[in-house]
Structures are given as C-alpha cells and as structure tokens.
Tab-separated table of C-alpha atoms in Angstrom:
chain	number	residue	atom	x	y	z
A	1	UNK	CA	-57.801	-12.582	-2.140
A	2	UNK	CA	-56.182	-9.981	-0.363
A	3	UNK	CA	-52.874	-10.515	0.310
A	4	UNK	CA	-51.388	-10.674	3.757
A	5	UNK	CA	-49.501	-7.774	5.809
A	6	UNK	CA	-48.416	-8.665	9.829
A	7	UNK	CA	-47.968	-5.182	10.955
A	8	UNK	CA	-45.117	-5.695	13.806
A	9	UNK	CA	-46.136	-2.567	16.207
A	10	UNK	CA	-49.408	-1.646	15.124
A	11	UNK	CA	-49.820	0.617	17.791
A	12	UNK	CA	-47.065	3.165	17.678
A	13	UNK	CA	-47.231	6.494	15.875
A	14	UNK	CA	-45.631	4.963	12.374
A	15	UNK	CA	-48.137	1.760	12.971
A	16	UNK	CA	-51.366	3.820	13.401
A	17	UNK	CA	-50.721	5.591	10.530
A	18	UNK	CA	-49.728	2.434	8.179
A	19	UNK	CA	-52.190	0.231	9.222
A	20	UNK	CA	-54.926	2.769	7.017
A	21	UNK	CA	-52.490	3.278	4.496
A	22	UNK	CA	-52.015	0.034	3.776
A	23	UNK	CA	-55.775	-0.738	3.705
A	24	UNK	CA	-56.397	1.560	1.346
A	25	UNK	CA	-54.082	0.383	-0.874
A	26	UNK	CA	-55.878	-3.288	-0.610
A	27	UNK	CA	-54.490	-5.297	1.652
A	28	UNK	CA	-55.329	-7.434	4.743
A	29	UNK	CA	-53.527	-5.689	8.141
A	30	UNK	CA	-52.806	-7.737	10.767
A	31	UNK	CA	-51.432	-5.462	13.571
A	32	UNK	CA	-49.520	-6.933	16.466
A	33	UNK	CA	-49.163	-5.670	20.035
A	34	UNK	CA	-48.463	-6.738	23.033
A	35	UNK	CA	-50.948	-5.351	25.161
A	36	UNK	CA	-54.625	-6.608	25.280
A	37	UNK	CA	-55.737	-3.086	25.693
A	38	UNK	CA	-54.459	-2.229	22.241
A	39	UNK	CA	-57.090	-4.981	20.038
A	40	UNK	CA	-60.079	-2.469	20.314
A	41	UNK	CA	-57.975	0.219	18.818
A	42	UNK	CA	-56.831	-1.949	15.880
A	43	UNK	CA	-60.633	-3.086	15.182
A	44	UNK	CA	-61.747	0.700	14.753
A	45	UNK	CA	-58.679	1.654	12.567
A	46	UNK	CA	-59.862	-1.861	10.247
A	47	UNK	CA	-56.594	-4.301	11.242
A	48	UNK	CA	-56.741	-7.810	12.842
A	49	UNK	CA	-55.081	-7.496	16.334
A	50	UNK	CA	-53.012	-9.703	17.327
A	51	UNK	CA	-51.808	-9.807	20.874
A	52	UNK	CA	-48.082	-11.555	21.494
A	53	UNK	CA	-45.039	-9.921	22.440
A	54	UNK	CA	-41.885	-10.114	19.856
A	55	UNK	CA	-39.749	-11.853	22.774
A	56	UNK	CA	-42.817	-14.863	23.397
A	57	UNK	CA	-40.994	-16.938	20.325
A	58	UNK	CA	-42.781	-20.053	20.436
A	59	UNK	CA	-45.831	-17.976	20.569
A	60	UNK	CA	-45.297	-15.266	17.833
A	61	UNK	CA	-43.947	-18.196	15.377
A	62	UNK	CA	-47.267	-20.006	15.990
A	63	UNK	CA	-49.650	-17.068	14.782
A	64	UNK	CA	-47.533	-15.615	11.962
A	65	UNK	CA	-47.530	-19.346	10.965
A	66	UNK	CA	-51.109	-19.205	11.237
A	67	UNK	CA	-51.613	-15.523	9.835
A	68	UNK	CA	-49.746	-17.040	6.696
A	69	UNK	CA	-48.714	-12.893	5.640
A	70	UNK	CA	-46.809	-12.315	2.415
A	71	UNK	CA	-44.552	-9.607	4.636
A	72	UNK	CA	-43.520	-8.318	7.995
A	73	UNK	CA	-43.303	-4.989	8.948
A	74	UNK	CA	-41.191	-4.352	12.098
A	75	UNK	CA	-42.116	-1.161	13.155
A	76	UNK	CA	-41.297	-1.488	17.201
A	77	UNK	CA	-39.222	-0.030	19.444
A	78	UNK	CA	-39.505	0.153	23.597
A	79	UNK	CA	-40.008	4.004	24.258
A	80	UNK	CA	-40.876	6.052	26.954
A	81	UNK	CA	-44.482	7.754	25.616
A	82	UNK	CA	-42.394	11.153	26.739
A	83	UNK	CA	-38.926	12.369	26.056
A	84	UNK	CA	-37.179	12.113	29.251
A	85	UNK	CA	-33.298	11.875	29.841
A	86	UNK	CA	-33.836	9.371	32.648
A	87	UNK	CA	-36.012	7.083	31.363
A	88	UNK	CA	-34.669	7.358	27.446
A	89	UNK	CA	-31.293	6.277	29.182
A	90	UNK	CA	-33.247	2.866	30.880
A	91	UNK	CA	-34.798	2.432	27.360
A	92	UNK	CA	-32.098	2.322	25.559
A	93	UNK	CA	-30.951	-0.980	26.777
A	94	UNK	CA	-34.501	-2.564	25.952
A	95	UNK	CA	-35.082	-0.932	22.145
A	96	UNK	CA	-31.427	-2.511	22.120
A	97	UNK	CA	-33.007	-5.965	22.390
A	98	UNK	CA	-35.893	-5.461	20.249
A	99	UNK	CA	-33.285	-4.479	17.599
A	100	UNK	CA	-31.896	-7.283	18.295
A	101	UNK	CA	-33.027	-10.090	19.557
A	102	UNK	CA	-36.637	-8.883	18.434
A	103	UNK	CA	-35.923	-8.747	15.410
A	104	UNK	CA	-34.147	-12.408	14.944
A	105	UNK	CA	-37.574	-13.390	16.273
A	106	UNK	CA	-39.604	-12.123	13.562
A	107	UNK	CA	-37.686	-13.210	10.726
A	108	UNK	CA	-37.661	-17.032	12.271
A	109	UNK	CA	-41.299	-16.538	12.103
A	110	UNK	CA	-41.385	-15.196	8.769
A	111	UNK	CA	-39.914	-17.604	7.813
A	112	UNK	CA	-41.508	-20.622	9.110
A	113	UNK	CA	-44.777	-18.664	7.901
A	114	UNK	CA	-43.846	-18.062	4.190
A	115	UNK	CA	-43.090	-14.958	4.373
A	116	UNK	CA	-41.131	-13.648	1.701
A	117	UNK	CA	-40.783	-9.549	2.597
A	118	UNK	CA	-39.677	-8.156	5.408
A	119	UNK	CA	-39.292	-4.180	5.859
A	120	UNK	CA	-38.008	-3.143	9.307
A	121	UNK	CA	-37.818	0.467	10.778
A	122	UNK	CA	-34.012	2.028	11.456
A	123	UNK	CA	-32.749	5.478	11.540
A	124	UNK	CA	-30.419	7.733	9.919
A	125	UNK	CA	-28.524	9.305	13.032
A	126	UNK	CA	-26.696	6.301	14.126
A	127	UNK	CA	-23.620	7.361	10.580
A	128	UNK	CA	-20.290	7.082	11.827
A	129	UNK	CA	-18.455	10.945	11.455
A	130	UNK	CA	-16.973	11.184	7.941
A	131	UNK	CA	-18.254	13.182	4.667
A	132	UNK	CA	-21.709	14.136	5.120
A	133	UNK	CA	-24.318	14.332	3.905
A	134	UNK	CA	-24.401	10.746	4.924
A	135	UNK	CA	-25.716	8.002	1.669
A	136	UNK	CA	-26.934	4.383	2.836
A	137	UNK	CA	-23.423	3.044	2.073
A	138	UNK	CA	-21.497	5.391	4.831
A	139	UNK	CA	-20.242	3.162	7.545
A	140	UNK	CA	-22.041	3.220	10.779
A	141	UNK	CA	-20.758	4.536	14.313
A	142	UNK	CA	-20.160	1.358	15.648
A	143	UNK	CA	-16.957	2.502	17.384
A	144	UNK	CA	-19.296	5.089	19.492
A	145	UNK	CA	-19.286	4.797	22.743
A	146	UNK	CA	-21.447	4.709	26.016
A	147	UNK	CA	-25.244	4.791	25.547
A	148	UNK	CA	-24.874	6.124	21.203
A	149	UNK	CA	-23.169	2.592	21.576
A	150	UNK	CA	-25.416	0.014	23.118
A	151	UNK	CA	-27.982	2.240	20.365
A	152	UNK	CA	-25.502	1.933	17.371
A	153	UNK	CA	-25.432	-2.161	17.921
A	154	UNK	CA	-28.782	-2.486	18.087
A	155	UNK	CA	-29.134	-0.743	14.825
A	156	UNK	CA	-25.827	-2.668	13.368
A	157	UNK	CA	-27.635	-5.878	14.032
A	158	UNK	CA	-30.857	-5.383	13.042
A	159	UNK	CA	-29.765	-4.549	9.246
A	160	UNK	CA	-27.280	-7.113	9.570
A	161	UNK	CA	-30.277	-9.534	10.247
A	162	UNK	CA	-32.525	-8.305	7.543
A	163	UNK	CA	-30.366	-7.826	4.934
A	164	UNK	CA	-28.564	-11.505	5.386
A	165	UNK	CA	-31.840	-13.109	5.932
A	166	UNK	CA	-32.277	-15.753	3.521
A	167	UNK	CA	-35.268	-16.202	1.822
A	168	UNK	CA	-36.469	-13.003	2.559
A	169	UNK	CA	-36.521	-9.847	0.441
A	170	UNK	CA	-35.164	-7.485	3.033
A	171	UNK	CA	-35.535	-3.463	3.516
A	172	UNK	CA	-34.466	-1.033	6.101
A	173	UNK	CA	-35.593	2.754	6.241
A	174	UNK	CA	-33.400	4.619	8.139
A	175	UNK	CA	-36.290	6.811	9.269
A	176	UNK	CA	-35.021	10.591	10.492
A	177	UNK	CA	-36.131	11.964	13.693
A	178	UNK	CA	-39.626	11.802	14.104
A	179	UNK	CA	-42.277	14.721	13.945
A	180	UNK	CA	-46.212	14.935	13.974
A	181	UNK	CA	-48.883	13.392	16.136
A	182	UNK	CA	-48.313	10.519	18.443
A	183	UNK	CA	-44.681	11.656	18.512
A	184	UNK	CA	-42.282	13.632	20.973
A	185	UNK	CA	-42.663	17.148	18.352
A	186	UNK	CA	-44.700	18.680	16.863
A	187	UNK	CA	-42.198	20.409	14.250
A	188	UNK	CA	-39.615	19.601	12.754
A	189	UNK	CA	-37.302	18.860	15.561
A	190	UNK	CA	-33.256	17.117	14.876
A	191	UNK	CA	-30.613	16.876	11.561
A	192	UNK	CA	-32.729	14.912	9.764
A	193	UNK	CA	-36.479	14.736	10.654
A	194	UNK	CA	-38.768	13.444	9.029
A	195	UNK	CA	-42.730	13.229	9.588
A	196	UNK	CA	-44.589	10.150	10.682
A	197	UNK	CA	-46.966	10.395	8.100
A	198	UNK	CA	-44.866	10.639	5.116
A	199	UNK	CA	-42.084	7.484	7.648
A	200	UNK	CA	-45.150	5.661	7.045
A	201	UNK	CA	-46.072	6.280	3.622
A	202	UNK	CA	-41.615	4.956	2.960
A	203	UNK	CA	-42.898	1.740	4.731
A	204	UNK	CA	-45.860	1.149	1.835
A	205	UNK	CA	-44.208	2.154	-1.085
A	206	UNK	CA	-40.676	-0.835	0.538
A	207	UNK	CA	-44.126	-2.686	0.028
A	208	UNK	CA	-44.772	-2.337	-3.489
A	209	UNK	CA	-41.592	-1.889	-4.637
A	210	UNK	CA	-39.710	-4.588	-5.296
A	211	UNK	CA	-36.544	-3.312	-4.685
A	212	UNK	CA	-34.383	-4.089	-1.265
A	213	UNK	CA	-31.853	-2.701	0.572
A	214	UNK	CA	-31.662	0.725	2.785
A	215	UNK	CA	-33.253	3.740	2.644
A	216	UNK	CA	-32.546	7.394	4.142
A	217	UNK	CA	-36.061	7.889	4.523
A	218	UNK	CA	-35.689	12.236	6.598
A	219	UNK	CA	-36.034	15.876	4.716
A	220	UNK	CA	-33.857	17.371	3.162
A	221	UNK	CA	-31.373	18.495	4.717
A	222	UNK	CA	-27.213	18.240	4.837
A	223	UNK	CA	-26.983	15.466	7.290
A	224	UNK	CA	-28.499	12.160	5.607
A	225	UNK	CA	-29.391	12.024	1.676
A	226	UNK	CA	-32.574	11.366	0.675
A	227	UNK	CA	-31.778	10.434	-2.824
A	228	UNK	CA	-32.256	7.228	-2.957
A	229	UNK	CA	-35.697	7.266	-1.890
A	230	UNK	CA	-36.738	9.367	-3.644
A	231	UNK	CA	-35.997	7.561	-6.890
A	232	UNK	CA	-36.063	4.402	-6.386
A	233	UNK	CA	-39.155	4.613	-4.328
A	234	UNK	CA	-40.636	7.970	-5.114
A	235	UNK	CA	-40.521	8.859	-1.962
A	236	UNK	CA	-41.978	12.410	-1.097
A	237	UNK	CA	-40.923	13.775	2.336
A	238	UNK	CA	-43.972	16.278	1.452
A	239	UNK	CA	-46.596	13.339	1.992
A	240	UNK	CA	-49.347	13.727	5.089
A	241	UNK	CA	-52.508	11.010	5.267
A	242	UNK	CA	-55.588	11.803	4.332
A	243	UNK	CA	-56.944	10.183	7.448
A	244	UNK	CA	-56.313	12.729	9.646
A	245	UNK	CA	-53.068	13.776	10.173
A	246	UNK	CA	-51.605	16.782	9.503
A	247	UNK	CA	-48.903	18.304	9.340
C-alpha cells in the first residue's frame, strides 16, 4: 500500500510541482485547497483533492483522520498573485496568521491522524543582521520593526511549533526568493534566490530523509549558505522538474 501524504497548499507554485514529484516517488497524494474550484486541477495532477480551510479546525482534523497520512507537508501561504506593494502590505498579517495559527492547526490535526512527519515552508531572509553567509543556526531577526517584524514573528512561530511538536519529526525548509513558473519572478531575483522546482524537490528529499531540523534552500550566494541541504539531503539547486517546468 502506498504511503499517504497530505499536502497543504497543493495548488500553490511549489505545490503544483511537488504533487507529480511525490506521485513519481510512489506516494499517494492528498492535496489540500480551500477553494472547490481548484479540485479539478488537483485531480488532473493526479492528487486526491481535499477542500478544507486550515482555520476550520474541526473539518481539518476530521479530514486528516479520514486520510491517515504518514506525513503532512505544509506549503501554505496567503499572498497575492501579483507582486504589488499595497497588496503585500495587506497580506502580511494574513500570511503571518497562516504561519502561526494555521501551523498550530495542522500540527494538531496531524497528531490526531497519527502522522509522524511534518515538513514546513519557511523563508531564508528572516535572519538578524550578522556574519554572512547565514547558516541555519544564525538567529532570526526577532527585533525587527514594522512589516518585517510581522513576517519574522510568523516565521518564528511556525518554526518553533514544527521543531518542537512532540510526536512529529519536524523539518523546516527556509526557501530563498522563488523564481520560475507560477511565481512573481521569471528570472533569479533577490539576495538568495531559488528556482521553484528545486524548492519543491527539497520537500520530497526531506520526506525521504530521516534527518529533522532546519535547511536553507537557496542557490549559491553570499547571503545564506546551502551547504547543509547539499550535504544532508543531497539537494541541488540545479534541479528542474521533468513535468514541463523549465528554468
């Protein structure tokens, strides 16, 4: 019998690439989306659609108990489709809520369902100013102000919950600035970019690896080191999906 995976955020930029990667690796994929309109798209990808809102705790728990996944992959965000400064400002609070409250709800549902693994999306540009390149042990910028403080607080809440969840082996993937199909950028942008296909592949490798903890998932750069991901996960920033995703 195939191992079942619940992928929260299955219709996002990373999720749509990760679904076929998981299927090719032999997993049964249950793709979470809060919109019924996205269910057919998930079916076409080969996933079993699960229409559920991460903030609807009772329904979320019931669905995961029904599915009984061995692992939950958390790729949820609440960001606008287009990179617009005003929209980003408005989305900051919503996205932080997904990372704090949404993560808490996913963990509770995963534990109720008997899952043993949790892999969650974070970001690689929340480090406090200090010695570069930043490594996974470098402190987060918890003393930031304004919109950055909102974002960092959400990141810190997510990571703490994932890594300290009793009964779950937790992995945090600190993604660099995404580029490629379905993202805001066609080409590398930012101080520590990463192609969306390589980001998705890191989630699959994390699932297949027994190591827990935090990993920077970025291309080679002077800002954040990817040495741990290359060494422990055998991850490569050069990965591109065979499912029509090009650099």
